[in-house]
GROMACS .gro file of C-alpha atoms in nm:
model
  203
    1UNK     CA    1   4.450 -10.166   4.111
    2UNK     CA    2   4.386 -10.487   4.298
    3UNK     CA    3   4.340 -10.482   4.674
    4UNK     CA    4   4.541 -10.711   4.900
    5UNK     CA    5   4.238 -10.934   4.940
    6UNK     CA    6   4.199 -10.961   4.563
    7UNK     CA    7   4.567 -11.046   4.518
    8UNK     CA    8   4.555 -11.322   4.776
    9UNK     CA    9   4.486 -11.670   4.634
   10UNK     CA   10   4.119 -11.771   4.662
   11UNK     CA   11   4.040 -11.999   4.953
   12UNK     CA   12   4.357 -11.905   5.147
   13UNK     CA   13   4.275 -11.608   5.368
   14UNK     CA   14   4.561 -11.492   5.583
   15UNK     CA   15   4.355 -11.538   5.898
   16UNK     CA   16   4.574 -11.336   6.134
   17UNK     CA   17   4.669 -10.978   6.210
   18UNK     CA   18   5.015 -10.921   6.061
   19UNK     CA   19   5.084 -10.617   6.278
   20UNK     CA   20   4.992 -10.798   6.598
   21UNK     CA   21   5.194 -11.104   6.499
   22UNK     CA   22   5.502 -10.888   6.437
   23UNK     CA   23   5.457 -10.716   6.774
   24UNK     CA   24   5.451 -11.056   6.945
   25UNK     CA   25   5.763 -11.164   6.757
   26UNK     CA   26   5.936 -10.844   6.865
   27UNK     CA   27   5.864 -10.921   7.230
   28UNK     CA   28   6.004 -11.274   7.193
   29UNK     CA   29   6.326 -11.149   7.031
   30UNK     CA   30   6.353 -10.872   7.290
   31UNK     CA   31   6.320 -11.113   7.579
   32UNK     CA   32   6.513 -11.413   7.445
   33UNK     CA   33   6.757 -11.269   7.190
   34UNK     CA   34   6.797 -11.388   6.834
   35UNK     CA   35   6.939 -11.733   6.897
   36UNK     CA   36   6.728 -11.794   7.206
   37UNK     CA   37   6.407 -11.735   7.011
   38UNK     CA   38   6.327 -12.067   6.845
   39UNK     CA   39   6.090 -12.091   6.551
   40UNK     CA   40   5.849 -12.287   6.769
   41UNK     CA   41   5.850 -12.015   7.033
   42UNK     CA   42   5.811 -11.741   6.774
   43UNK     CA   43   5.525 -11.902   6.583
   44UNK     CA   44   5.357 -12.004   6.909
   45UNK     CA   45   5.366 -11.645   7.035
   46UNK     CA   46   5.253 -11.514   6.696
   47UNK     CA   47   4.968 -11.765   6.680
   48UNK     CA   48   5.058 -11.883   6.330
   49UNK     CA   49   5.213 -12.185   6.163
   50UNK     CA   50   5.573 -12.196   6.047
   51UNK     CA   51   5.450 -12.202   5.687
   52UNK     CA   52   5.250 -11.883   5.746
   53UNK     CA   53   5.551 -11.717   5.905
   54UNK     CA   54   5.773 -11.794   5.608
   55UNK     CA   55   5.504 -11.691   5.359
   56UNK     CA   56   5.438 -11.358   5.531
   57UNK     CA   57   5.770 -11.253   5.685
   58UNK     CA   58   6.038 -11.466   5.519
   59UNK     CA   59   6.292 -11.662   5.721
   60UNK     CA   60   6.386 -11.601   6.084
   61UNK     CA   61   6.651 -11.343   5.997
   62UNK     CA   62   6.403 -11.150   5.784
   63UNK     CA   63   6.149 -11.161   6.068
   64UNK     CA   64   6.414 -11.029   6.307
   65UNK     CA   65   6.496 -10.747   6.068
   66UNK     CA   66   6.127 -10.647   6.056
   67UNK     CA   67   6.105 -10.671   6.435
   68UNK     CA   68   6.410 -10.446   6.473
   69UNK     CA   69   6.251 -10.191   6.237
   70UNK     CA   70   5.938 -10.199   6.452
   71UNK     CA   71   6.150 -10.154   6.765
   72UNK     CA   72   6.327  -9.854   6.608
   73UNK     CA   73   6.000  -9.688   6.514
   74UNK     CA   74   5.832  -9.773   6.846
   75UNK     CA   75   6.013  -9.826   7.177
   76UNK     CA   76   6.339  -9.679   7.046
   77UNK     CA   77   6.181  -9.376   6.877
   78UNK     CA   78   6.294  -9.160   7.170
   79UNK     CA   79   6.634  -9.125   6.999
   80UNK     CA   80   6.494  -8.938   6.699
   81UNK     CA   81   6.292  -8.713   6.929
   82UNK     CA   82   6.593  -8.648   7.153
   83UNK     CA   83   6.796  -8.515   6.861
   84UNK     CA   84   6.548  -8.228   6.827
   85UNK     CA   85   6.634  -8.094   7.173
   86UNK     CA   86   6.773  -7.740   7.144
   87UNK     CA   87   7.098  -7.809   7.334
   88UNK     CA   88   7.353  -8.089   7.328
   89UNK     CA   89   7.304  -8.147   7.701
   90UNK     CA   90   6.931  -8.165   7.640
   91UNK     CA   91   6.994  -8.425   7.369
   92UNK     CA   92   7.207  -8.638   7.602
   93UNK     CA   93   6.958  -8.603   7.887
   94UNK     CA   94   6.667  -8.705   7.664
   95UNK     CA   95   6.858  -9.002   7.521
   96UNK     CA   96   6.939  -9.141   7.863
   97UNK     CA   97   6.590  -9.073   7.998
   98UNK     CA   98   6.442  -9.250   7.696
   99UNK     CA   99   6.677  -9.543   7.743
  100UNK     CA  100   6.573  -9.576   8.105
  101UNK     CA  101   6.201  -9.563   8.022
  102UNK     CA  102   6.234  -9.818   7.743
  103UNK     CA  103   6.453 -10.065   7.929
  104UNK     CA  104   6.254 -10.062   8.256
  105UNK     CA  105   5.899 -10.088   8.127
  106UNK     CA  106   5.652 -10.214   8.391
  107UNK     CA  107   5.528 -10.472   8.140
  108UNK     CA  108   5.729 -10.655   7.879
  109UNK     CA  109   6.100 -10.731   7.856
  110UNK     CA  110   6.365 -10.523   8.029
  111UNK     CA  111   6.689 -10.421   7.860
  112UNK     CA  112   6.739 -10.324   7.496
  113UNK     CA  113   6.674 -10.540   7.192
  114UNK     CA  114   6.957 -10.365   7.008
  115UNK     CA  115   7.209 -10.449   7.281
  116UNK     CA  116   7.099 -10.796   7.387
  117UNK     CA  117   6.954 -10.930   7.065
  118UNK     CA  118   7.265 -11.090   6.917
  119UNK     CA  119   7.569 -11.015   7.131
  120UNK     CA  120   7.658 -11.381   7.175
  121UNK     CA  121   7.578 -11.575   6.859
  122UNK     CA  122   7.738 -11.842   6.647
  123UNK     CA  123   7.825 -11.829   6.280
  124UNK     CA  124   7.472 -11.931   6.184
  125UNK     CA  125   7.343 -11.606   6.335
  126UNK     CA  126   7.610 -11.377   6.191
  127UNK     CA  127   7.356 -11.187   5.977
  128UNK     CA  128   7.153 -11.091   6.284
  129UNK     CA  129   7.469 -10.995   6.471
  130UNK     CA  130   7.591 -10.780   6.182
  131UNK     CA  131   7.248 -10.620   6.154
  132UNK     CA  132   7.260 -10.509   6.516
  133UNK     CA  133   7.618 -10.385   6.486
  134UNK     CA  134   7.504 -10.166   6.196
  135UNK     CA  135   7.197 -10.056   6.396
  136UNK     CA  136   7.409  -9.946   6.691
  137UNK     CA  137   7.662  -9.775   6.463
  138UNK     CA  138   7.385  -9.585   6.291
  139UNK     CA  139   7.259  -9.456   6.625
  140UNK     CA  140   7.608  -9.347   6.726
  141UNK     CA  141   7.670  -9.176   6.390
  142UNK     CA  142   7.347  -8.981   6.420
  143UNK     CA  143   7.433  -8.864   6.771
  144UNK     CA  144   7.786  -8.766   6.667
  145UNK     CA  145   7.650  -8.555   6.381
  146UNK     CA  146   7.421  -8.376   6.626
  147UNK     CA  147   7.714  -8.298   6.856
  148UNK     CA  148   7.925  -8.179   6.562
  149UNK     CA  149   7.649  -7.929   6.495
  150UNK     CA  150   7.653  -7.830   6.862
  151UNK     CA  151   8.025  -7.746   6.836
  152UNK     CA  152   7.963  -7.541   6.522
  153UNK     CA  153   7.683  -7.352   6.696
  154UNK     CA  154   7.887  -7.284   7.010
  155UNK     CA  155   7.661  -7.503   7.225
  156UNK     CA  156   7.962  -7.727   7.297
  157UNK     CA  157   8.307  -7.574   7.355
  158UNK     CA  158   8.531  -7.555   7.046
  159UNK     CA  159   8.777  -7.805   7.192
  160UNK     CA  160   8.505  -8.064   7.260
  161UNK     CA  161   8.544  -8.384   7.059
  162UNK     CA  162   8.202  -8.480   6.914
  163UNK     CA  163   8.324  -8.834   6.853
  164UNK     CA  164   8.425  -8.879   7.216
  165UNK     CA  165   8.110  -8.715   7.352
  166UNK     CA  166   7.891  -8.933   7.129
  167UNK     CA  167   8.077  -9.246   7.242
  168UNK     CA  168   8.032  -9.136   7.603
  169UNK     CA  169   7.657  -9.095   7.567
  170UNK     CA  170   7.605  -9.418   7.373
  171UNK     CA  171   7.822  -9.614   7.617
  172UNK     CA  172   7.615  -9.477   7.904
  173UNK     CA  173   7.296  -9.572   7.725
  174UNK     CA  174   7.409  -9.926   7.653
  175UNK     CA  175   7.538  -9.963   8.009
  176UNK     CA  176   7.200  -9.854   8.141
  177UNK     CA  177   7.032 -10.113   7.917
  178UNK     CA  178   7.254 -10.393   8.049
  179UNK     CA  179   7.192 -10.289   8.409
  180UNK     CA  180   6.817 -10.271   8.345
  181UNK     CA  181   6.822 -10.623   8.202
  182UNK     CA  182   6.988 -10.733   8.526
  183UNK     CA  183   6.702 -10.591   8.728
  184UNK     CA  184   6.839 -10.255   8.839
  185UNK     CA  185   6.549 -10.020   8.906
  186UNK     CA  186   6.449  -9.705   8.722
  187UNK     CA  187   6.530  -9.466   9.007
  188UNK     CA  188   6.881  -9.602   9.053
  189UNK     CA  189   6.948  -9.586   8.680
  190UNK     CA  190   6.828  -9.225   8.668
  191UNK     CA  191   7.059  -9.137   8.957
  192UNK     CA  192   7.346  -9.292   8.761
  193UNK     CA  193   7.257  -9.097   8.447
  194UNK     CA  194   7.232  -8.771   8.643
  195UNK     CA  195   7.574  -8.832   8.798
  196UNK     CA  196   7.730  -8.908   8.460
  197UNK     CA  197   7.589  -8.593   8.302
  198UNK     CA  198   7.738  -8.375   8.573
  199UNK     CA  199   8.067  -8.424   8.386
  200UNK     CA  200   7.920  -8.260   8.075
  201UNK     CA  201   8.165  -8.027   7.896
  202UNK     CA  202   8.102  -7.667   8.007
  203UNK     CA  203   8.044  -7.409   7.736
   0.00000   0.00000   0.00000
């Protein structure tokens, strides 16, 4: 079986670290959104030519899709970990704490790529907008399923609505992300999350 180097045309070495280039693209999209991130800005940050970007990652929408996958597996991985908490309240607490950590990092962009990335886009960016709508819906669906299990297990009261509770938690998370992007500090956001969770349905 041929190695990647053997498959690559002779005399045309890639000459850059694909993983590092994708990380840099992620930061540009995170900070500037999909439409705000021009090809010149992206390729400049990635340290590659436009031709190399297309050859390696595809078009801008394909690059954004790969950057969102990297974001899901990296900065946003707290969601998957939070779902393993033993109680529904623990899940909600971990989700909001993870949101606060991710959206108020001391270095790098504030806010959430999944919220800010393509909220205001024209028709030309509809694929990126639809991708993020699906990304947010997937997160909500996963949280709702976890809370449905909590009702079945008696961890949430039988009259609790998993759909409503999941919407409540995701709305809080997205609200925190927007506030973080506006410069609200980590301590204040944590106080807000703590206050919101005091309304958690009693068992």
